[in-house]
């Protein structure tokens, strides 16, 4: 669960960083929310169940 949360957080962080480095408006298809959703979509089919947490 921690790994999945870290991946989701990184997907959102990268989206905001990419948006902030460019000239795109804050809303719309090139805004940070849309970029974050596309990043999260890219990891949707990752086999999360195959990852076991080590204690």
PDB file of N, CA and C in Angstrom:
ATOM      1  N   UNK A   1       0.808  -1.185   0.000  1.00  0.00           N
ATOM      2  CA  UNK A   1       0.000   0.000   0.000  1.00  0.00           C
ATOM      3  C   UNK A   1       0.864   1.267   0.000  1.00  0.00           C
ATOM      4  N   UNK A   2       1.958   1.217   0.732  1.00  0.00           N
ATOM      5  CA  UNK A   2       2.842   2.387   0.768  1.00  0.00           C
ATOM      6  C   UNK A   2       3.462   2.657  -0.593  1.00  0.00           C
ATOM      7  N   UNK A   3       3.820   1.573  -1.281  1.00  0.00           N
ATOM      8  CA  UNK A   3       4.414   1.733  -2.605  1.00  0.00           C
ATOM      9  C   UNK A   3       3.405   2.365  -3.560  1.00  0.00           C
ATOM     10  N   UNK A   4       2.169   1.886  -3.538  1.00  0.00           N
ATOM     11  CA  UNK A   4       1.124   2.443  -4.404  1.00  0.00           C
ATOM     12  C   UNK A   4       0.907   3.920  -4.093  1.00  0.00           C
ATOM     13  N   UNK A   5       0.907   4.281  -2.817  1.00  0.00           N
ATOM     14  CA  UNK A   5       0.736   5.679  -2.427  1.00  0.00           C
ATOM     15  C   UNK A   5       1.916   6.524  -2.903  1.00  0.00           C
ATOM     16  N   UNK A   6       3.124   5.972  -2.809  1.00  0.00           N
ATOM     17  CA  UNK A   6       4.315   6.698  -3.269  1.00  0.00           C
ATOM     18  C   UNK A   6       4.272   6.913  -4.780  1.00  0.00           C
ATOM     19  N   UNK A   7       3.834   5.909  -5.513  1.00  0.00           N
ATOM     20  CA  UNK A   7       3.740   6.030  -6.967  1.00  0.00           C
ATOM     21  C   UNK A   7       2.705   7.083  -7.336  1.00  0.00           C
ATOM     22  N   UNK A   8       1.552   7.057  -6.671  1.00  0.00           N
ATOM     23  CA  UNK A   8       0.510   8.049  -6.949  1.00  0.00           C
ATOM     24  C   UNK A   8       1.013   9.455  -6.629  1.00  0.00           C
ATOM     25  N   UNK A   9       1.682   9.608  -5.506  1.00  0.00           N
ATOM     26  CA  UNK A   9       2.227  10.913  -5.138  1.00  0.00           C
ATOM     27  C   UNK A   9       3.255  11.406  -6.150  1.00  0.00           C
ATOM     28  N   UNK A  10       4.094  10.491  -6.618  1.00  0.00           N
ATOM     29  CA  UNK A  10       5.102  10.865  -7.610  1.00  0.00           C
ATOM     30  C   UNK A  10       4.448  11.254  -8.931  1.00  0.00           C
ATOM     31  N   UNK A  11       3.387  10.549  -9.313  1.00  0.00           N
ATOM     32  CA  UNK A  11       2.685  10.868 -10.560  1.00  0.00           C
ATOM     33  C   UNK A  11       2.120  12.281 -10.519  1.00  0.00           C
ATOM     34  N   UNK A  12       1.560  12.655  -9.388  1.00  0.00           N
ATOM     35  CA  UNK A  12       0.999  13.996  -9.234  1.00  0.00           C
ATOM     36  C   UNK A  12       2.116  15.039  -9.168  1.00  0.00           C
ATOM     37  N   UNK A  13       3.170  14.741  -8.416  1.00  0.00           N
ATOM     38  CA  UNK A  13       4.284  15.690  -8.284  1.00  0.00           C
ATOM     39  C   UNK A  13       4.931  15.970  -9.640  1.00  0.00           C
ATOM     40  N   UNK A  14       5.176  14.925 -10.408  1.00  0.00           N
ATOM     41  CA  UNK A  14       5.794  15.090 -11.726  1.00  0.00           C
ATOM     42  C   UNK A  14       4.887  15.907 -12.636  1.00  0.00           C
ATOM     43  N   UNK A  15       3.592  15.671 -12.569  1.00  0.00           N
ATOM     44  CA  UNK A  15       2.655  16.438 -13.397  1.00  0.00           C
ATOM     45  C   UNK A  15       2.738  17.927 -13.066  1.00  0.00           C
ATOM     46  N   UNK A  16       2.759  18.254 -11.792  1.00  0.00           N
ATOM     47  CA  UNK A  16       2.827  19.660 -11.387  1.00  0.00           C
ATOM     48  C   UNK A  16       4.172  20.269 -11.790  1.00  0.00           C
ATOM     49  N   UNK A  17       5.251  19.517 -11.637  1.00  0.00           N
ATOM     50  CA  UNK A  17       6.566  20.031 -12.017  1.00  0.00           C
ATOM     51  C   UNK A  17       6.649  20.284 -13.523  1.00  0.00           C
ATOM     52  N   UNK A  18       6.126  19.354 -14.318  1.00  0.00           N
ATOM     53  CA  UNK A  18       6.144  19.528 -15.776  1.00  0.00           C
ATOM     54  C   UNK A  18       5.306  20.740 -16.163  1.00  0.00           C
ATOM     55  N   UNK A  19       4.134  20.854 -15.569  1.00  0.00           N
ATOM     56  CA  UNK A  19       3.264  21.993 -15.867  1.00  0.00           C
ATOM     57  C   UNK A  19       3.942  23.314 -15.465  1.00  0.00           C
ATOM     58  N   UNK A  20       4.530  23.356 -14.277  1.00  0.00           N
ATOM     59  CA  UNK A  20       5.145  24.587 -13.775  1.00  0.00           C
ATOM     60  C   UNK A  20       6.340  25.020 -14.634  1.00  0.00           C
ATOM     61  N   UNK A  21       7.017  24.070 -15.257  1.00  0.00           N
ATOM     62  CA  UNK A  21       8.180  24.391 -16.081  1.00  0.00           C
ATOM     63  C   UNK A  21       7.795  24.893 -17.464  1.00  0.00           C
ATOM     64  N   UNK A  22       6.529  24.773 -17.807  1.00  0.00           N
ATOM     65  CA  UNK A  22       6.101  25.177 -19.146  1.00  0.00           C
ATOM     66  C   UNK A  22       5.275  26.443 -19.143  1.00  0.00           C
ATOM     67  N   UNK A  23       4.561  26.627 -20.214  1.00  0.00           N
ATOM     68  CA  UNK A  23       3.758  27.836 -20.417  1.00  0.00           C
ATOM     69  C   UNK A  23       2.259  27.539 -20.455  1.00  0.00           C
ATOM     70  N   UNK A  24       1.856  26.311 -20.147  1.00  0.00           N
ATOM     71  CA  UNK A  24       0.456  25.898 -20.265  1.00  0.00           C
ATOM     72  C   UNK A  24      -0.409  26.588 -19.217  1.00  0.00           C
ATOM     73  N   UNK A  25      -1.690  26.807 -19.543  1.00  0.00           N
ATOM     74  CA  UNK A  25      -2.598  27.399 -18.565  1.00  0.00           C
ATOM     75  C   UNK A  25      -2.857  26.428 -17.409  1.00  0.00           C
ATOM     76  N   UNK A  26      -3.389  26.942 -16.315  1.00  0.00           N
ATOM     77  CA  UNK A  26      -3.626  26.126 -15.123  1.00  0.00           C
ATOM     78  C   UNK A  26      -4.798  25.171 -15.273  1.00  0.00           C
ATOM     79  N   UNK A  27      -5.624  25.374 -16.279  1.00  0.00           N
ATOM     80  CA  UNK A  27      -6.751  24.474 -16.481  1.00  0.00           C
ATOM     81  C   UNK A  27      -6.743  23.958 -17.911  1.00  0.00           C
ATOM     82  N   UNK A  28      -7.570  22.971 -18.156  1.00  0.00           N
ATOM     83  CA  UNK A  28      -7.650  22.416 -19.496  1.00  0.00           C
ATOM     84  C   UNK A  28      -6.765  21.194 -19.669  1.00  0.00           C
ATOM     85  N   UNK A  29      -6.608  20.769 -20.918  1.00  0.00           N
ATOM     86  CA  UNK A  29      -5.897  19.529 -21.226  1.00  0.00           C
ATOM     87  C   UNK A  29      -4.410  19.554 -20.871  1.00  0.00           C
ATOM     88  N   UNK A  30      -3.825  20.704 -20.771  1.00  0.00           N
ATOM     89  CA  UNK A  30      -2.403  20.803 -20.433  1.00  0.00           C
ATOM     90  C   UNK A  30      -2.171  21.279 -19.002  1.00  0.00           C
ATOM     91  N   UNK A  31      -3.233  21.423 -18.234  1.00  0.00           N
ATOM     92  CA  UNK A  31      -3.108  21.853 -16.847  1.00  0.00           C
ATOM     93  C   UNK A  31      -2.609  20.730 -15.956  1.00  0.00           C
ATOM     94  N   UNK A  32      -2.215  21.046 -14.729  1.00  0.00           N
ATOM     95  CA  UNK A  32      -1.635  20.040 -13.836  1.00  0.00           C
ATOM     96  C   UNK A  32      -2.600  18.908 -13.475  1.00  0.00           C
ATOM     97  N   UNK A  33      -3.882  19.199 -13.331  1.00  0.00           N
ATOM     98  CA  UNK A  33      -4.837  18.141 -12.992  1.00  0.00           C
ATOM     99  C   UNK A  33      -4.950  17.132 -14.128  1.00  0.00           C
ATOM    100  N   UNK A  34      -5.035  17.610 -15.353  1.00  0.00           N
ATOM    101  CA  UNK A  34      -5.133  16.711 -16.506  1.00  0.00           C
ATOM    102  C   UNK A  34      -3.855  15.898 -16.672  1.00  0.00           C
ATOM    103  N   UNK A  35      -2.712  16.538 -16.463  1.00  0.00           N
ATOM    104  CA  UNK A  35      -1.439  15.825 -16.556  1.00  0.00           C
ATOM    105  C   UNK A  35      -1.349  14.748 -15.473  1.00  0.00           C
ATOM    106  N   UNK A  36      -1.770  15.064 -14.265  1.00  0.00           N
ATOM    107  CA  UNK A  36      -1.742  14.092 -13.175  1.00  0.00           C
ATOM    108  C   UNK A  36      -2.642  12.898 -13.483  1.00  0.00           C
ATOM    109  N   UNK A  37      -3.813  13.164 -14.012  1.00  0.00           N
ATOM    110  CA  UNK A  37      -4.722  12.063 -14.362  1.00  0.00           C
ATOM    111  C   UNK A  37      -4.116  11.168 -15.437  1.00  0.00           C
ATOM    112  N   UNK A  38      -3.440  11.757 -16.417  1.00  0.00           N
ATOM    113  CA  UNK A  38      -2.793  10.943 -17.447  1.00  0.00           C
ATOM    114  C   UNK A  38      -1.656  10.104 -16.851  1.00  0.00           C
ATOM    115  N   UNK A  39      -0.904  10.682 -15.941  1.00  0.00           N
ATOM    116  CA  UNK A  39       0.164   9.924 -15.283  1.00  0.00           C
ATOM    117  C   UNK A  39      -0.402   8.764 -14.479  1.00  0.00           C
ATOM    118  N   UNK A  40      -1.479   9.014 -13.748  1.00  0.00           N
ATOM    119  CA  UNK A  40      -2.102   7.952 -12.954  1.00  0.00           C
ATOM    120  C   UNK A  40      -2.688   6.866 -13.858  1.00  0.00           C
ATOM    121  N   UNK A  41      -3.243   7.275 -14.975  1.00  0.00           N
ATOM    122  CA  UNK A  41      -3.782   6.310 -15.941  1.00  0.00           C
ATOM    123  C   UNK A  41      -2.672   5.388 -16.449  1.00  0.00           C
ATOM    124  N   UNK A  42      -1.477   5.934 -16.608  1.00  0.00           N
ATOM    125  CA  UNK A  42      -0.356   5.150 -17.125  1.00  0.00           C
ATOM    126  C   UNK A  42       0.042   4.015 -16.190  1.00  0.00           C
ATOM    127  N   UNK A  43      -0.209   4.157 -14.902  1.00  0.00           N
ATOM    128  CA  UNK A  43       0.155   3.101 -13.937  1.00  0.00           C
ATOM    129  C   UNK A  43      -1.056   2.294 -13.475  1.00  0.00           C
ATOM    130  N   UNK A  44      -2.209   2.524 -14.068  1.00  0.00           N
ATOM    131  CA  UNK A  44      -3.443   1.843 -13.654  1.00  0.00           C
ATOM    132  C   UNK A  44      -3.328   0.329 -13.712  1.00  0.00           C
ATOM    133  N   UNK A  45      -2.758  -0.205 -14.765  1.00  0.00           N
ATOM    134  CA  UNK A  45      -2.720  -1.651 -14.956  1.00  0.00           C
ATOM    135  C   UNK A  45      -1.479  -2.315 -14.373  1.00  0.00           C
ATOM    136  N   UNK A  46      -0.729  -1.583 -13.570  1.00  0.00           N
ATOM    137  CA  UNK A  46       0.432  -2.171 -12.899  1.00  0.00           C
ATOM    138  C   UNK A  46      -0.049  -3.301 -11.987  1.00  0.00           C
ATOM    139  N   UNK A  47       0.675  -4.426 -11.929  1.00  0.00           N
ATOM    140  CA  UNK A  47       0.235  -5.555 -11.086  1.00  0.00           C
ATOM    141  C   UNK A  47       0.500  -5.309  -9.597  1.00  0.00           C
ATOM    142  N   UNK A  48      -0.278  -4.424  -8.997  1.00  0.00           N
ATOM    143  CA  UNK A  48      -0.086  -4.058  -7.589  1.00  0.00           C
ATOM    144  C   UNK A  48      -0.158  -5.273  -6.658  1.00  0.00           C
ATOM    145  N   UNK A  49      -1.015  -6.234  -6.979  1.00  0.00           N
ATOM    146  CA  UNK A  49      -1.180  -7.402  -6.112  1.00  0.00           C
ATOM    147  C   UNK A  49       0.095  -8.255  -6.053  1.00  0.00           C
ATOM    148  N   UNK A  50       0.966  -8.110  -7.037  1.00  0.00           N
ATOM    149  CA  UNK A  50       2.189  -8.889  -7.074  1.00  0.00           C
ATOM    150  C   UNK A  50       3.295  -8.334  -6.201  1.00  0.00           C
ATOM    151  N   UNK A  51       3.056  -7.204  -5.590  1.00  0.00           N
ATOM    152  CA  UNK A  51       4.081  -6.577  -4.741  1.00  0.00           C
ATOM    153  C   UNK A  51       3.789  -6.927  -3.285  1.00  0.00           C
ATOM    154  N   UNK A  52       4.758  -7.482  -2.633  1.00  0.00           N
ATOM    155  CA  UNK A  52       4.600  -7.820  -1.224  1.00  0.00           C
ATOM    156  C   UNK A  52       5.450  -6.872  -0.394  1.00  0.00           C
ATOM    157  N   UNK A  53       4.861  -6.393   0.680  1.00  0.00           N
ATOM    158  CA  UNK A  53       5.578  -5.477   1.561  1.00  0.00           C
ATOM    159  C   UNK A  53       6.459  -6.253   2.519  1.00  0.00           C
ATOM    160  N   UNK A  54       7.712  -5.819   2.626  1.00  0.00           N
ATOM    161  CA  UNK A  54       8.614  -6.432   3.582  1.00  0.00           C
ATOM    162  C   UNK A  54       8.546  -5.662   4.885  1.00  0.00           C
ATOM    163  N   UNK A  55       8.483  -6.375   5.964  1.00  0.00           N
ATOM    164  CA  UNK A  55       8.384  -5.719   7.275  1.00  0.00           C
ATOM    165  C   UNK A  55       9.743  -5.470   7.859  1.00  0.00           C
TER     166      UNK A  55
END
